[in-house]
Amino acid sequence: MDGGTSEIDGAIIAIRETWPLQLVVEAPGGRHDVALSEDTALTRAGTPVGSGALEVGAVVRVVGRLSAPHAMVASRVDILS
Amino acid sequence: MSDHQSVSGPDDGGTSGQAPGPMPVSGHESVSGGAGAAESAAAMVADSFEGQSGLLELASGFSRDVSAESTLSEQVQISPALSSLPPAESLAFEEPETVCGNDDRVRISPCTSIPWRWICELLVTYPDGAGARGTGWFLGPRTVGTAGHVVFSRANGGWARQIEVIPGMDGASRPFGSQVGNSFRSTNGWVNNTDPEYDYGAIVLPTADLGNTVGFFGFAALSDASYQNLFVNTSGYPGDKPFGTQWFNAGTVTQATQRRLSYMIDTFGGQSGSAVWRLLNNQRHVVGIHGYGGCPNKAVRVTGEVFNNLLAWRNV
C-alpha cells in the first residue's frame, strides 16, 4: 500500500482490547481493520471524547493511513451517531 | 489448511502454515500449570473438569455482592496504601468502554504470588513502528499465551517486530525482570482471515528462564454443559489505570458458543490476551483468551483444537 490518506464511514462491529484499541468497522466497501494510536484524535461532532465513547454499533468516520487492503491506522475517528 | 492450523511469525523463517505434529491427547484432556521452578516438573498433570463449576479468585476489595455472578474466591493481600489508590487517573480515558455496570475491578499488588505472577504486561512493537500494550499469560516454560491480534496486526504491518514480556509487573516494579520475544504463533484463521473465532496466539521466548521461575497456567477444553454458570476469573493490564498495574475481575460466563465465550466481567483496552481461567480444587485452567470489549466482553473459547495448539506451543 502507498500509505496515502483514506477515509471510511461505517459502523463499529468489534472492539479489540489492545491499548490503544483496534476497531473493526463495517463500511459499504467491506470490513476494515482499524488500529488506533496514541495520537489518534477521537471526536463526536468535533468535540474531543474519550475512548469510552467508542461502542459496538456506533457509526464512525475514520481518517487515516491505508496500510493494507481494508486495513488502516487511524489519525482521527469521528463518532457520527 | 484449517482455520486452527498453527502459523508462525517471521522469526521462524517466515513459515506460514507450519503445522504442529499430531497431539497425543484428546481435546478435552486438561493439564495443570506449575507453581514455579520447584513444581515445574509436576506440570502437565491431566485433570477432568467435566460438568463442574469453578471458583472465583478472591482479591481484597473485590466484592461478591457487587459482582452478582461471583461466589467464592482466593485471598490476596493488598496493602492499604496501594488499595487506596484512586481509580482511572487518565483524563483522556475517563469512561471505560467495556466496564459493564459498576466498575468493581480491584488492583493486585504485589503480583509475585500465584496466579498473578503468571500474568504479564506485554509491550508490543509492530513493523510500522507503532507501539501497543496487551496482556499475556505463561502457558509453558518459554511460551506466553495472548490474543492473535496482539502478535499479528494487519493494520500495523503484520507480525509484531518484538514483544517485551514482563510477568507480575506492578507499577514500576518488575519483580522477575523481563524478556523480549520475537518468535510468535497464531492461527491460519486469524492471520489470513482475521476471524475473531481464531483470534489467539503465543509468544515464544528465547529461554525458559522466566517460565521456570514463575510457573504457568494449565488450560482445559470443557464441554458445553460445563459452561453453565461457570465462574471465571481474569486479570490484566488495562490502559485506563496507572501504567504497569494489574487489575482483577471475575464473574460468570453468560454465553458459550462453539468457539467463543461471553461475560459481563469488567475489562478495558490493554487486556487483550488475558487468561480467562477457572479455579477448581486449587487448580487453575485457562478456558478462554480475552480479546474483545463491548458488554458482553468476549474471549476465544479453549476448544479441543485450541487446546491442541496451546499444547504444541507449550512444548516448543
Short mmCIF file of C-alpha atoms in Angstrom, two decimals:
data_model
loop_
_atom_site.label_atom_id
_atom_site.label_comp_id
_atom_site.label_asym_id
_atom_site.label_seq_id
_atom_site.Cartn_x
_atom_site.Cartn_y
_atom_site.Cartn_z
CA MET A 1 0.00 0.00 0.00
CA ASP A 2 1.16 3.54 -0.63
CA GLY A 3 0.21 4.75 2.82
CA GLY A 4 -1.98 7.53 1.43
CA THR A 5 -4.72 9.11 3.48
CA SER A 6 -8.04 7.36 3.30
CA GLU A 7 -11.49 7.92 4.78
CA ILE A 8 -14.24 5.44 5.54
CA ASP A 9 -17.68 5.72 7.09
CA GLY A 10 -19.11 2.70 8.79
CA ALA A 11 -20.29 1.01 11.96
CA ILE A 12 -18.04 -0.41 14.66
CA ILE A 13 -18.73 -4.13 14.82
CA ALA A 14 -15.93 -5.16 17.17
CA ILE A 15 -13.52 -3.59 19.63
CA ARG A 16 -10.24 -5.40 20.20
CA GLU A 17 -8.79 -4.58 23.58
CA THR A 18 -5.19 -3.79 22.93
CA TRP A 19 -4.11 -0.37 24.12
CA PRO A 20 -4.55 1.67 22.00
CA LEU A 21 -7.66 -0.09 20.77
CA GLN A 22 -8.19 -1.81 17.45
CA LEU A 23 -11.59 -1.49 15.77
CA VAL A 24 -13.38 -3.49 13.13
CA VAL A 25 -15.53 -1.16 11.03
CA GLU A 26 -18.17 -2.42 8.61
CA ALA A 27 -18.36 0.00 5.70
CA PRO A 28 -20.20 -0.17 2.36
CA GLY A 29 -16.94 -1.23 0.70
CA GLY A 30 -16.33 -4.04 3.16
CA ARG A 31 -14.92 -4.73 6.59
CA HIS A 32 -11.89 -2.74 7.74
CA ASP A 33 -9.31 -3.33 10.44
CA VAL A 34 -8.57 0.00 12.11
CA ALA A 35 -5.67 0.42 14.51
CA LEU A 36 -5.73 3.43 16.79
CA SER A 37 -2.54 5.04 18.01
CA GLU A 38 -1.63 7.20 21.00
CA ASP A 39 -2.08 10.17 18.69
CA THR A 40 -5.47 9.26 17.25
CA ALA A 41 -7.95 12.10 17.76
CA LEU A 42 -11.36 10.91 18.97
CA THR A 43 -14.24 13.31 18.47
CA ARG A 44 -18.01 13.47 18.46
CA ALA A 45 -19.35 16.29 16.33
CA GLY A 46 -15.95 17.91 16.52
CA THR A 47 -15.69 17.71 20.32
CA PRO A 48 -12.91 15.56 21.80
CA VAL A 49 -14.15 12.45 23.60
CA GLY A 50 -12.52 9.59 25.44
CA SER A 51 -12.23 6.05 24.17
CA GLY A 52 -15.30 5.18 26.26
CA ALA A 53 -17.39 6.77 23.54
CA LEU A 54 -16.36 4.02 21.14
CA GLU A 55 -19.05 1.38 21.26
CA VAL A 56 -20.07 -1.55 19.15
CA GLY A 57 -22.80 -0.23 16.84
CA ALA A 58 -21.55 3.36 16.76
CA VAL A 59 -21.29 4.88 13.29
CA VAL A 60 -17.91 6.50 12.75
CA ARG A 61 -15.86 8.30 10.14
CA VAL A 62 -12.28 7.11 10.19
CA VAL A 63 -9.46 9.09 8.61
CA GLY A 64 -6.06 7.53 8.43
CA ARG A 65 -3.28 5.83 6.55
CA LEU A 66 -4.21 2.81 4.49
CA SER A 67 -1.70 0.16 5.50
CA ALA A 68 -3.08 -2.90 3.71
CA PRO A 69 -6.22 -3.70 1.76
CA HIS A 70 -9.10 -2.96 4.14
CA ALA A 71 -6.71 -2.03 6.95
CA MET A 72 -5.67 1.36 8.23
CA VAL A 73 -4.04 3.25 11.07
CA ALA A 74 -6.42 5.98 12.21
CA SER A 75 -5.31 9.54 12.74
CA ARG A 76 -8.88 10.62 13.50
CA VAL A 77 -12.11 8.87 14.44
CA ASP A 78 -15.27 10.97 14.49
CA ILE A 79 -18.36 9.44 16.03
CA LEU A 80 -21.34 10.24 13.83
CA SER A 81 -24.05 8.57 15.90
CA MET B 1 -5.43 -25.58 5.66
CA SER B 2 -7.87 -25.44 8.56
CA ASP B 3 -8.52 -22.20 10.41
CA HIS B 4 -6.95 -23.66 13.53
CA GLN B 5 -3.76 -24.54 11.68
CA SER B 6 -0.89 -23.10 13.67
CA VAL B 7 1.18 -20.49 11.89
CA SER B 8 4.43 -18.91 12.96
CA GLY B 9 5.89 -15.45 12.95
CA PRO B 10 8.79 -14.31 10.78
CA ASP B 11 11.46 -15.30 13.27
CA ASP B 12 10.77 -18.89 12.34
CA GLY B 13 11.75 -18.36 8.75
CA GLY B 14 8.51 -16.77 7.72
CA THR B 15 6.74 -20.06 7.55
CA SER B 16 3.03 -19.80 7.27
CA GLY B 17 1.03 -22.87 7.81
CA GLN B 18 3.63 -24.63 9.88
CA ALA B 19 1.66 -27.45 11.39
CA PRO B 20 2.14 -28.94 14.82
CA GLY B 21 2.59 -32.65 14.97
CA PRO B 22 -0.21 -34.94 15.99
CA MET B 23 -1.17 -34.41 19.61
CA PRO B 24 -1.31 -37.50 21.78
CA VAL B 25 -4.20 -36.18 23.83
CA SER B 26 -7.89 -35.70 23.29
CA GLY B 27 -9.29 -32.19 23.07
CA HIS B 28 -10.90 -32.42 26.47
CA GLU B 29 -7.90 -33.65 28.34
CA SER B 30 -6.64 -30.93 30.62
CA VAL B 31 -3.29 -30.01 32.07
CA SER B 32 -2.25 -28.15 35.17
CA GLY B 33 0.16 -25.28 35.49
CA GLY B 34 3.35 -25.44 37.50
CA ALA B 35 3.78 -23.27 40.55
CA GLY B 36 7.36 -22.28 39.93
CA ALA B 37 10.71 -23.88 39.45
CA ALA B 38 10.25 -26.43 42.17
CA GLU B 39 6.91 -27.54 40.83
CA SER B 40 7.50 -27.25 37.12
CA ALA B 41 8.42 -30.89 36.86
CA ALA B 42 4.92 -31.76 38.01
CA ALA B 43 3.22 -29.69 35.32
CA MET B 44 1.13 -31.22 32.54
CA VAL B 45 -0.94 -33.21 35.01
CA ALA B 46 -4.17 -34.03 33.26
CA ASP B 47 -7.42 -33.36 35.08
CA SER B 48 -11.05 -33.85 34.34
CA PHE B 49 -13.41 -30.95 34.90
CA GLU B 50 -16.49 -32.05 33.05
CA GLY B 51 -19.75 -30.76 34.40
CA GLN B 52 -18.43 -28.73 37.27
CA SER B 53 -18.35 -25.03 38.01
CA GLY B 54 -15.29 -23.12 39.02
CA LEU B 55 -14.48 -20.79 41.88
CA LEU B 56 -13.58 -17.15 41.84
CA GLU B 57 -10.24 -15.82 42.87
CA LEU B 58 -10.61 -13.67 45.97
CA ALA B 59 -8.83 -10.37 45.72
CA SER B 60 -9.08 -7.89 48.56
CA GLY B 61 -11.55 -5.22 47.63
CA PHE B 62 -13.41 -7.40 45.18
CA SER B 63 -17.00 -7.65 46.36
CA ARG B 64 -19.04 -10.71 45.64
CA ASP B 65 -22.12 -8.63 46.32
CA VAL B 66 -21.20 -6.04 43.68
CA SER B 67 -20.41 -8.70 41.14
CA ALA B 68 -23.67 -10.58 41.07
CA GLU B 69 -22.04 -13.52 39.39
CA SER B 70 -19.30 -14.15 41.87
CA THR B 71 -19.29 -16.68 44.67
CA LEU B 72 -16.02 -17.82 46.17
CA SER B 73 -12.52 -16.59 45.76
CA GLU B 74 -8.99 -16.82 46.91
CA GLN B 75 -7.46 -14.40 49.39
CA VAL B 76 -4.95 -11.92 48.05
CA GLN B 77 -3.34 -9.36 50.33
CA ILE B 78 -3.25 -5.80 49.07
CA SER B 79 -1.53 -3.15 51.15
CA PRO B 80 -3.74 -0.25 52.30
CA ALA B 81 -1.50 2.23 50.53
CA LEU B 82 -2.00 0.51 47.21
CA SER B 83 -5.63 -0.39 47.65
CA SER B 84 -6.44 3.27 48.33
CA LEU B 85 -5.01 4.40 45.02
CA PRO B 86 -7.53 6.44 43.07
CA PRO B 87 -9.18 4.84 40.07
CA ALA B 88 -8.63 5.81 36.45
CA GLU B 89 -6.23 8.67 36.61
CA SER B 90 -6.17 9.45 32.94
CA LEU B 91 -8.31 12.42 31.98
CA ALA B 92 -8.30 11.26 28.41
CA PHE B 93 -9.98 7.95 29.13
CA GLU B 94 -12.41 8.74 31.90
CA GLU B 95 -15.14 6.50 30.57
CA PRO B 96 -14.08 2.87 30.22
CA GLU B 97 -15.81 1.35 27.25
CA THR B 98 -16.11 -2.17 28.49
CA VAL B 99 -16.65 -1.82 32.19
CA CYS B 100 -20.08 -3.39 32.40
CA GLY B 101 -22.24 -1.67 35.01
CA ASN B 102 -20.37 -0.91 38.22
CA ASP B 103 -16.61 -0.91 37.89
CA ASP B 104 -15.58 -3.45 40.51
CA ARG B 105 -12.10 -4.16 39.26
CA VAL B 106 -9.53 -4.41 42.02
CA ARG B 107 -5.82 -3.82 41.85
CA ILE B 108 -3.48 -6.72 42.51
CA SER B 109 -0.33 -5.79 44.41
CA PRO B 110 2.12 -7.28 44.90
CA CYS B 111 1.94 -9.58 41.87
CA THR B 112 4.58 -12.05 43.00
CA SER B 113 2.25 -14.84 44.13
CA ILE B 114 0.23 -17.31 42.11
CA PRO B 115 -1.62 -16.74 39.84
CA TRP B 116 -0.71 -13.08 39.44
CA ARG B 117 2.93 -13.72 38.55
CA TRP B 118 1.83 -15.91 35.65
CA ILE B 119 0.22 -12.83 34.11
CA CYS B 120 2.35 -10.47 32.03
CA GLU B 121 2.31 -6.94 30.76
CA LEU B 122 3.11 -7.03 27.04
CA LEU B 123 4.84 -4.11 25.34
CA VAL B 124 4.42 -4.60 21.62
CA THR B 125 6.31 -3.02 18.74
CA TYR B 126 4.74 -3.55 15.31
CA PRO B 127 6.50 -3.42 11.93
CA ASP B 128 5.26 0.11 11.26
CA GLY B 129 6.91 1.27 14.47
CA ALA B 130 3.63 1.61 16.37
CA GLY B 131 3.61 0.59 20.00
CA ALA B 132 0.78 -1.14 21.82
CA ARG B 133 0.09 -2.87 25.09
CA GLY B 134 -1.60 -6.15 25.80
CA THR B 135 -1.70 -8.90 28.38
CA GLY B 136 -0.26 -12.39 28.27
CA TRP B 137 -0.07 -15.45 30.49
CA PHE B 138 2.54 -18.12 30.83
CA LEU B 139 1.33 -21.41 29.40
CA GLY B 140 4.72 -23.11 29.35
CA PRO B 141 8.34 -22.56 30.33
CA ARG B 142 9.04 -20.29 27.41
CA THR B 143 5.59 -19.69 25.96
CA VAL B 144 3.19 -16.86 26.73
CA GLY B 145 -0.40 -17.06 25.51
CA THR B 146 -2.22 -13.98 24.26
CA ALA B 147 -4.64 -12.77 21.61
CA GLY B 148 -3.89 -13.23 17.93
CA HIS B 149 -4.31 -9.51 17.32
CA VAL B 150 -1.54 -8.79 19.84
CA VAL B 151 1.06 -10.81 17.93
CA PHE B 152 -0.31 -10.12 14.45
CA SER B 153 -1.95 -6.81 13.49
CA ARG B 154 -2.70 -6.47 9.81
CA ALA B 155 -3.27 -2.72 10.16
CA ASN B 156 0.15 -2.29 11.77
CA GLY B 157 2.06 -4.35 9.23
CA GLY B 158 1.52 -7.96 10.31
CA TRP B 159 3.62 -9.92 12.79
CA ALA B 160 4.94 -7.91 15.70
CA ARG B 161 8.58 -6.90 15.43
CA GLN B 162 9.10 -7.66 19.11
CA ILE B 163 7.16 -8.02 22.35
CA GLU B 164 8.62 -7.41 25.79
CA VAL B 165 7.08 -9.78 28.33
CA ILE B 166 7.01 -8.62 31.97
CA PRO B 167 5.50 -11.18 34.36
CA GLY B 168 3.93 -9.87 37.55
CA MET B 169 4.60 -6.25 36.66
CA ASP B 170 3.41 -3.99 39.48
CA GLY B 171 3.72 -0.33 38.61
CA ALA B 172 7.41 0.45 38.34
CA SER B 173 8.36 -2.93 39.79
CA ARG B 174 9.43 -5.79 37.55
CA PRO B 175 9.88 -8.48 40.20
CA PHE B 176 11.03 -11.16 37.77
CA GLY B 177 12.61 -8.95 35.10
CA SER B 178 11.52 -9.33 31.51
CA GLN B 179 12.37 -10.96 28.22
CA VAL B 180 11.89 -9.80 24.66
CA GLY B 181 10.30 -12.26 22.29
CA ASN B 182 10.37 -12.09 18.53
CA SER B 183 9.04 -15.53 17.69
CA PHE B 184 5.27 -15.78 17.52
CA ARG B 185 2.46 -18.20 16.87
CA SER B 186 -1.14 -17.75 15.82
CA THR B 187 -3.64 -19.48 13.60
CA ASN B 188 -4.41 -19.58 9.93
CA GLY B 189 -7.92 -18.34 10.72
CA TRP B 190 -6.57 -15.23 12.35
CA VAL B 191 -3.55 -14.40 10.20
CA ASN B 192 -5.23 -14.97 6.86
CA ASN B 193 -8.87 -14.22 7.62
CA THR B 194 -8.84 -12.06 10.80
CA ASP B 195 -11.61 -14.30 12.07
CA PRO B 196 -12.34 -13.46 15.74
CA GLU B 197 -13.13 -17.10 16.45
CA TYR B 198 -9.47 -17.93 15.86
CA ASP B 199 -8.00 -14.83 17.47
CA TYR B 200 -5.40 -16.33 19.76
CA GLY B 201 -1.66 -16.70 19.67
CA ALA B 202 1.55 -17.03 21.62
CA ILE B 203 4.96 -15.53 22.17
CA VAL B 204 7.89 -17.94 22.26
CA LEU B 205 10.66 -16.54 24.46
CA PRO B 206 14.39 -17.08 23.83
CA THR B 207 14.85 -19.14 27.00
CA ALA B 208 12.80 -20.94 29.63
CA ASP B 209 14.24 -18.87 32.47
CA LEU B 210 11.15 -16.80 33.16
CA GLY B 211 8.61 -19.58 32.83
CA ASN B 212 10.63 -21.89 35.04
CA THR B 213 10.81 -19.15 37.64
CA VAL B 214 7.20 -18.03 37.77
CA GLY B 215 5.43 -21.20 36.61
CA PHE B 216 2.49 -21.31 34.23
CA PHE B 217 -1.24 -21.82 33.87
CA GLY B 218 -2.91 -25.02 32.89
CA PHE B 219 -5.62 -24.95 30.27
CA ALA B 220 -8.67 -27.03 29.56
CA ALA B 221 -11.27 -27.63 26.90
CA LEU B 222 -14.64 -28.11 28.55
CA SER B 223 -17.95 -29.46 27.34
CA ASP B 224 -20.84 -27.13 26.55
CA ALA B 225 -22.60 -28.16 29.75
CA SER B 226 -19.59 -27.20 31.82
CA TYR B 227 -20.03 -23.56 30.91
CA GLN B 228 -23.44 -23.25 32.52
CA ASN B 229 -22.96 -20.94 35.50
CA LEU B 230 -19.22 -21.34 35.18
CA PHE B 231 -17.37 -18.81 37.32
CA VAL B 232 -14.27 -17.48 35.71
CA ASN B 233 -11.52 -15.06 36.62
CA THR B 234 -9.43 -12.64 34.61
CA SER B 235 -6.64 -10.22 35.41
CA GLY B 236 -4.61 -7.97 33.18
CA TYR B 237 -3.08 -4.61 32.47
CA PRO B 238 -5.80 -2.13 31.45
CA GLY B 239 -4.85 1.13 29.75
CA ASP B 240 -7.07 3.32 31.93
CA LYS B 241 -5.12 2.52 35.10
CA PRO B 242 -1.62 3.53 36.17
CA PHE B 243 0.92 2.06 33.79
CA GLY B 244 2.03 -1.44 34.65
CA THR B 245 -0.60 -2.13 37.30
CA GLN B 246 -2.54 -5.39 37.26
CA TRP B 247 -6.31 -5.43 37.78
CA PHE B 248 -8.61 -8.33 38.53
CA ASN B 249 -12.27 -9.04 37.96
CA ALA B 250 -14.45 -12.13 37.87
CA GLY B 251 -17.91 -13.34 37.05
CA THR B 252 -19.99 -15.87 35.20
CA VAL B 253 -19.85 -16.93 31.60
CA THR B 254 -23.14 -15.67 30.15
CA GLN B 255 -22.92 -17.48 26.84
CA ALA B 256 -20.73 -20.16 25.35
CA THR B 257 -20.94 -20.65 21.61
CA GLN B 258 -18.97 -23.22 19.69
CA ARG B 259 -15.85 -21.07 19.63
CA ARG B 260 -16.39 -18.06 21.90
CA LEU B 261 -17.28 -17.14 25.48
CA SER B 262 -19.22 -14.04 26.57
CA TYR B 263 -19.26 -12.46 30.03
CA MET B 264 -20.00 -9.17 31.76
CA ILE B 265 -16.66 -9.10 33.53
CA ASP B 266 -15.10 -5.63 33.52
CA THR B 267 -12.15 -5.26 31.16
CA PHE B 268 -10.52 -2.42 29.24
CA GLY B 269 -8.16 -1.81 26.36
CA GLY B 270 -4.80 -3.34 27.26
CA GLN B 271 -6.31 -6.58 28.48
CA SER B 272 -6.36 -8.28 25.11
CA GLY B 273 -4.81 -11.68 25.55
CA SER B 274 -5.71 -12.05 29.21
CA ALA B 275 -6.34 -15.51 30.54
CA VAL B 276 -9.92 -16.32 31.45
CA TRP B 277 -9.47 -19.09 33.95
CA ARG B 278 -11.36 -21.47 36.16
CA LEU B 279 -10.21 -22.15 39.70
CA LEU B 280 -11.23 -25.57 40.91
CA ASN B 281 -9.65 -27.82 43.50
CA ASN B 282 -6.79 -25.34 43.70
CA GLN B 283 -6.04 -25.89 40.01
CA ARG B 284 -6.22 -23.04 37.54
CA HIS B 285 -7.12 -23.84 33.98
CA VAL B 286 -7.45 -21.25 31.26
CA VAL B 287 -10.73 -21.80 29.42
CA GLY B 288 -10.75 -18.63 27.31
CA ILE B 289 -8.44 -15.98 25.87
CA HIS B 290 -9.88 -12.50 26.26
CA GLY B 291 -9.81 -10.16 23.30
CA TYR B 292 -12.98 -8.17 22.72
CA GLY B 293 -14.94 -5.47 24.54
CA GLY B 294 -18.49 -4.31 24.11
CA CYS B 295 -20.51 -5.72 27.04
CA PRO B 296 -20.74 -8.58 26.88
CA ASN B 297 -17.00 -8.90 26.55
CA LYS B 298 -15.66 -11.90 24.71
CA ALA B 299 -12.92 -14.50 24.65
CA VAL B 300 -11.90 -17.24 22.30
CA ARG B 301 -13.07 -20.47 23.90
CA VAL B 302 -10.47 -23.15 24.54
CA THR B 303 -11.90 -25.89 22.36
CA GLY B 304 -10.16 -29.15 21.62
CA GLU B 305 -8.45 -27.56 18.61
CA VAL B 306 -7.32 -24.56 20.65
CA PHE B 307 -6.14 -26.92 23.37
CA ASN B 308 -4.03 -28.85 20.88
CA ASN B 309 -2.41 -25.68 19.58
CA LEU B 310 -1.69 -24.42 23.09
CA LEU B 311 -0.17 -27.76 23.98
CA ALA B 312 2.01 -27.72 20.86
CA TRP B 313 3.11 -24.18 21.66
CA ARG B 314 3.83 -25.12 25.27
CA ASN B 315 6.15 -27.85 24.09
CA VAL B 316 8.29 -25.77 21.72
#
